[in-house]
Short mmCIF file of C-alpha atoms in Angstrom, two decimals:
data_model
loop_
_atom_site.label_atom_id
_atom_site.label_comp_id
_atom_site.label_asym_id
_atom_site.label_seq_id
_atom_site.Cartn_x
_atom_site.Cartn_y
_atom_site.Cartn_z
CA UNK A 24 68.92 46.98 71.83
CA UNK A 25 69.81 43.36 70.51
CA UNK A 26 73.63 43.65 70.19
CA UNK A 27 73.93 43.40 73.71
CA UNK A 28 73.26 39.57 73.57
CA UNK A 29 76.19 38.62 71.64
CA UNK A 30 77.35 38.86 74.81
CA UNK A 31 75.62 36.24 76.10
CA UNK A 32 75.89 33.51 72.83
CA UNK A 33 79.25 34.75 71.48
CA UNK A 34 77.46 34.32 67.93
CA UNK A 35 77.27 36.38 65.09
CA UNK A 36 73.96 38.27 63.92
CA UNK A 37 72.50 36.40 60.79
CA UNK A 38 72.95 38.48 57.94
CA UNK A 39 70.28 36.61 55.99
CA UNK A 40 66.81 35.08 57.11
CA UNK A 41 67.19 31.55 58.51
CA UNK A 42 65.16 29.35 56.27
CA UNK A 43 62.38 27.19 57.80
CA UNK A 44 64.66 23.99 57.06
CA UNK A 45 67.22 25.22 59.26
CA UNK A 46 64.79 25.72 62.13
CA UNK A 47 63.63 21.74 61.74
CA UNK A 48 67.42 20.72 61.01
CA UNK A 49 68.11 22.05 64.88
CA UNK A 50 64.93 20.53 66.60
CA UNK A 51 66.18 17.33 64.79
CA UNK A 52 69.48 17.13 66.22
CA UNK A 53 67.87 18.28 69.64
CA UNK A 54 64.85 15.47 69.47
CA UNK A 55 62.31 18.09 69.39
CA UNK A 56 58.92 17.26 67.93
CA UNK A 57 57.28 20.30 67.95
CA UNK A 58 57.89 24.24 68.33
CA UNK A 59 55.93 27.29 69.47
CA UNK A 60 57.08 29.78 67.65
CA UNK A 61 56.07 33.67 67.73
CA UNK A 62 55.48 37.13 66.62
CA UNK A 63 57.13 39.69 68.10
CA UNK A 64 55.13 42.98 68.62
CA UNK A 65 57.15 46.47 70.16
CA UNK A 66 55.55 50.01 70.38
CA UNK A 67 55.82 51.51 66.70
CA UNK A 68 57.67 48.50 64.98
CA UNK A 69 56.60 45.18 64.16
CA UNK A 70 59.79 43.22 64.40
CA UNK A 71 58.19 39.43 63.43
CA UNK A 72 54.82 39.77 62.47
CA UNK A 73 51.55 37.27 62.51
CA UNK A 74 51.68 37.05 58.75
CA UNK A 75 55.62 35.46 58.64
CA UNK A 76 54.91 32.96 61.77
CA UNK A 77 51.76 32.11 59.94
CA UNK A 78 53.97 31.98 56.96
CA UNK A 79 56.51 29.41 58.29
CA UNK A 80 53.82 27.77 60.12
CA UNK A 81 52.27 26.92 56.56
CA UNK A 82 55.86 25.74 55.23
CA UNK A 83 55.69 22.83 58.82
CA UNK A 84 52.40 22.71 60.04
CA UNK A 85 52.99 19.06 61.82
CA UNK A 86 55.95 20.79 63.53
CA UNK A 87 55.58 24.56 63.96
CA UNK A 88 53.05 26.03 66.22
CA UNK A 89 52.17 29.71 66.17
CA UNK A 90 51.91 32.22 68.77
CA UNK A 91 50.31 35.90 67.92
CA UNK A 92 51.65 39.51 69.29
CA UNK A 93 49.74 42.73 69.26
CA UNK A 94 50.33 46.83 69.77
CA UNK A 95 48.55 46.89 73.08
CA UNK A 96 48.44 50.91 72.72
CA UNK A 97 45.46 49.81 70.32
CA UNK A 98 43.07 47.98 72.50
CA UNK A 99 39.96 47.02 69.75
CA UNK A 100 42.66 46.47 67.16
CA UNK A 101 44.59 44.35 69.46
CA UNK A 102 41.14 42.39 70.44
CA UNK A 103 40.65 42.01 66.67
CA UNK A 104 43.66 40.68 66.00
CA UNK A 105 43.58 38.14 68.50
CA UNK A 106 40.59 36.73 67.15
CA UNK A 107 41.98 36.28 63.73
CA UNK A 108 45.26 35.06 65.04
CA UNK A 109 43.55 32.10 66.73
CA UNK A 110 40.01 31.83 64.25
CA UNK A 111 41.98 32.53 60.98
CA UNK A 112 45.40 31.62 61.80
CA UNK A 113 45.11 28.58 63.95
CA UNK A 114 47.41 30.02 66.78
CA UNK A 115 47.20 28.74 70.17
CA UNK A 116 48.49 31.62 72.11
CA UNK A 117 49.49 35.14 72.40
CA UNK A 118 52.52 36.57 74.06
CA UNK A 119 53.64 40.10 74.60
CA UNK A 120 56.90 41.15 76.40
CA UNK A 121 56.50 43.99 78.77
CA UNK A 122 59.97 44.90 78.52
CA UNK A 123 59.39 46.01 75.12
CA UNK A 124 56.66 48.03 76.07
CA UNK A 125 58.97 49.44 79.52
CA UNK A 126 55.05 48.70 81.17
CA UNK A 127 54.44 46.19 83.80
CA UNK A 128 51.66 43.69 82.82
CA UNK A 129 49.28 45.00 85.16
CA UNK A 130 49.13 48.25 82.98
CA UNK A 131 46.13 48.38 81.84
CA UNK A 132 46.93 48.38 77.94
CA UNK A 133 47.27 44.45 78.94
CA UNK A 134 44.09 43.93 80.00
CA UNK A 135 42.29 43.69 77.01
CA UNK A 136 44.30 41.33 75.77
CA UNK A 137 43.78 39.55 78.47
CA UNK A 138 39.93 39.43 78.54
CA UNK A 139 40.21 38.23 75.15
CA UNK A 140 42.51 35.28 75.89
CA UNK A 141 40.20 34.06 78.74
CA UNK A 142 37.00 34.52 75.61
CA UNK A 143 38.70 32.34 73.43
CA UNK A 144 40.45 30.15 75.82
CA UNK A 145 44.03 30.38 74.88
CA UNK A 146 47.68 31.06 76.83
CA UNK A 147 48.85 34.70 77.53
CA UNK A 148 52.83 34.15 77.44
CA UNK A 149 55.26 36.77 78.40
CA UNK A 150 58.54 37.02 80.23
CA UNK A 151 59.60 37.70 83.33
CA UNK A 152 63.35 38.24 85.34
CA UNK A 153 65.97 40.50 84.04
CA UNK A 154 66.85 41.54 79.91
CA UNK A 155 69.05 40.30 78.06
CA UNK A 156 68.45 43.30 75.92
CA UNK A 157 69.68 46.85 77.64
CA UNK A 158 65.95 47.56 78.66
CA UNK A 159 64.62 47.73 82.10
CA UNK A 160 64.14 44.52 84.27
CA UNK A 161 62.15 45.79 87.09
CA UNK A 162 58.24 44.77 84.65
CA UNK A 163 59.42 41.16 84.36
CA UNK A 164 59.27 41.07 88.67
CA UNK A 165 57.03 37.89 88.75
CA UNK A 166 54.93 39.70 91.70
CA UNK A 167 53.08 41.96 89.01
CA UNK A 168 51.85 38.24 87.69
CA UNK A 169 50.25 38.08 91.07
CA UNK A 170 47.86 40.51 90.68
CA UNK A 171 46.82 39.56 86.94
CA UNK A 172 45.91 36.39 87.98
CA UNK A 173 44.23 37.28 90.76
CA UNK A 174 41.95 39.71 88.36
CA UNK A 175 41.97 36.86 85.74
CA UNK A 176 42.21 33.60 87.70
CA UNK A 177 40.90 31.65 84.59
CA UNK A 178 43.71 32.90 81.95
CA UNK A 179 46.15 30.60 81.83
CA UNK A 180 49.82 32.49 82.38
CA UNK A 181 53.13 30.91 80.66
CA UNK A 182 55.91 32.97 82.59
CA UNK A 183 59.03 32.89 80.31
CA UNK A 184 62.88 32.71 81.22
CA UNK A 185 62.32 31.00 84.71
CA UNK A 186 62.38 34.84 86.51
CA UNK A 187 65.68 34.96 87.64
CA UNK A 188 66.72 36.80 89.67
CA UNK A 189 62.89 36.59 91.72
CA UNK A 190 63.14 32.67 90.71
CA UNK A 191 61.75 32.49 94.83
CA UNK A 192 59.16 35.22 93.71
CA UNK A 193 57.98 33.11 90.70
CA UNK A 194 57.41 30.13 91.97
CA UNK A 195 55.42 31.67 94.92
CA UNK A 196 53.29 32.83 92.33
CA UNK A 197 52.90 29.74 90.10
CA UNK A 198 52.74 27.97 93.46
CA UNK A 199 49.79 30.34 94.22
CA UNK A 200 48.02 30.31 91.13
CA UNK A 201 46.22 27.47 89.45
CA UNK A 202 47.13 28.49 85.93
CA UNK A 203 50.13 30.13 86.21
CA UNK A 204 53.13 28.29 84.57
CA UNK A 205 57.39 28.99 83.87
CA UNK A 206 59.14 28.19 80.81
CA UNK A 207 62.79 27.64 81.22
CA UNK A 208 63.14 29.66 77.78
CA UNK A 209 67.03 31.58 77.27
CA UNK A 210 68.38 29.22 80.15
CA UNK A 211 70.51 26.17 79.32
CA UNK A 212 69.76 22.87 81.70
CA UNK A 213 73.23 24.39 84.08
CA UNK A 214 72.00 27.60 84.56
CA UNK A 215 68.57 26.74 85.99
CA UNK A 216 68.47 27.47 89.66
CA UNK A 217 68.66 24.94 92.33
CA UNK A 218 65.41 26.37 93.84
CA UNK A 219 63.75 25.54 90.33
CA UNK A 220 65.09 22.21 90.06
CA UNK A 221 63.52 21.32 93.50
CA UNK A 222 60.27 22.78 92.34
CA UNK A 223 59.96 20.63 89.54
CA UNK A 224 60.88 17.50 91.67
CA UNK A 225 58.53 18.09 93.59
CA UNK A 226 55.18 19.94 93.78
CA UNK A 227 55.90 22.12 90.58
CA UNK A 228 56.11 19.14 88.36
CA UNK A 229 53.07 20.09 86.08
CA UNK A 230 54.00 23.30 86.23
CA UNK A 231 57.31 23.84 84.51
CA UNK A 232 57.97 24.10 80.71
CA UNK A 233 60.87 23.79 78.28
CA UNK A 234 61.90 26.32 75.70
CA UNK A 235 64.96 27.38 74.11
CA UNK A 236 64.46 30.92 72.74
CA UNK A 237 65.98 30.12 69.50
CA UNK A 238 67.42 30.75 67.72
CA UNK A 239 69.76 32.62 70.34
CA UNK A 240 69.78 28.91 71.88
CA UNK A 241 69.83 25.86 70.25
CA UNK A 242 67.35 23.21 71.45
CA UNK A 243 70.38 20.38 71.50
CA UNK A 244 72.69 22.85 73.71
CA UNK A 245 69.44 23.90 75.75
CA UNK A 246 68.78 19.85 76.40
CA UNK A 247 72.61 19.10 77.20
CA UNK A 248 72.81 18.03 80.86
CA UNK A 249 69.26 16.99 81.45
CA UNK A 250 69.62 13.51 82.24
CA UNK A 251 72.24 14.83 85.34
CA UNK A 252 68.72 16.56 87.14
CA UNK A 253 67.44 12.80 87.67
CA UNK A 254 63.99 14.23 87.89
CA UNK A 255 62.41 10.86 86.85
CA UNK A 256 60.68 9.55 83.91
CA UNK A 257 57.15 10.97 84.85
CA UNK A 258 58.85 14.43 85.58
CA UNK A 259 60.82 14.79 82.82
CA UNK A 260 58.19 13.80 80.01
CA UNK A 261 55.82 15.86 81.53
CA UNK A 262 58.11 19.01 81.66
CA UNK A 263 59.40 18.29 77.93
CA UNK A 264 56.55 17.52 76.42
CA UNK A 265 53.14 16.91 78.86
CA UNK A 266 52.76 20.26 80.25
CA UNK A 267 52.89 21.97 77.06
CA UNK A 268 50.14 19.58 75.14
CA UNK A 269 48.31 20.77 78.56
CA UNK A 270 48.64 24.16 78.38
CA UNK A 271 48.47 25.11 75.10
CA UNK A 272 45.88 22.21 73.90
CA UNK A 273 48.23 20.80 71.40
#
């Protein structure tokens, strides 16, 4: 389902495990302090699992930042594993994609998960707008967010890869929603959307994150063209850095 984004960063597929060094070497050249990084949890497969983000976590602890997955088709073992993610592992959030899953995050296999964010008092991250994978779009429509937040107004919601094409739809939620956030994760600085750019000008400024999604972007080429959005000083640190140390507690 992954070959389909070659498309998208004209690079070859890896054909050996990026070492941890190599990860640091790009947040050098792109001034980046700090990464969340995370597990990566589909139905039947465990692509990345808590044990290697913990893993290279433990190899940069003052850089790297972990963020658990779960098989939501296993409620209690999902629950349990949250709690060790963030009691044994030290990770500050969870995140599970619902295009993996083909299930819109107001299925209720999420809700457990869920619950036991808002118990522990840590991030649910997930993604929303279209796949870059060849999966179906229509779960990351940022309307289903809506209604999770409205069940769950105190779980804080980091909505990845800005929602384009419901960018309107998305901010109308985060707009909506006290703890509902965007990450511009998988979008360079000229590809985010003119009606995003205004929203973080203006009253979306504490609401908007970076991210990169590398390694399919590096954080340099994600960064390049930043200074031409003129946001401001307050603006931009808070949407680099600010928001994040917020929202995650970090």
């Amino acid at each position: 389902m992954f070959d389909s984004l070659r498309r998208w960063t004209k690079a070859s597929i890896p054909t050996e495990q990026l070492p941890v060094s190599a990860t640091l070497a790009m947040m050098d050249q792109g001034g980046v302090s700090k990464s969340l990084i995370s597990a990566w949890v589909a139905p039947r497969n465990v692509m990345i699992s808590n044990e290697e983000v913990a893993g290279f976590v433990a190899q940069a602890p003052d850089r790297l930042i972990g963020v658990g997955s779960v098989d939501i088709s296993k409620p209690m073992n999902a629950v349990r594993e949250i709690r060790r993610c963030i009691n044994e592992l030290g990770f500050k959030a969870i995140r599970v994609l619902p295009w993996l899953w083909e299930l819109p995050p107001t299925d209720r296999r999420f809700y457990p998960v869920y619950t036991a964010c808002c118990e522990l008092g840590i991030p649910f991250c997930t993604q929303i707008g279209h796949t870059g994978p060849l999966m179906p779009s229509e779960v990351g429509r940022p309307i289903y967010i809506d209604q999770v937040a409205l069940d769950f107004p105190e779980l804080k919601i980091v909505a990845g890869h800005i929602g384009y094409p419901w960018t309107d739809e998305a901010i109308a939620v985060a707009t909506k929603h006290e703890n509902v956030f965007i990450d511009t994760s998988a979008y360079t600085v000229n590809r985010y959307p003119a009606q995003l750019i205004e929203f973080m000008r203006g009253h979306g400024r504490s609401k908007v994150l970076f991210g990169t999604n590398y390694p399919m972007i590096m954080p340099a080429k994600a960064l390049d063209g930043l200074d031409k959005l003129a946001l401001g000083e307050p603006v931009e640190t808070a949407f680099l850095a600010g928001n994040a140390q917020r929202v995650f507690g970090i």
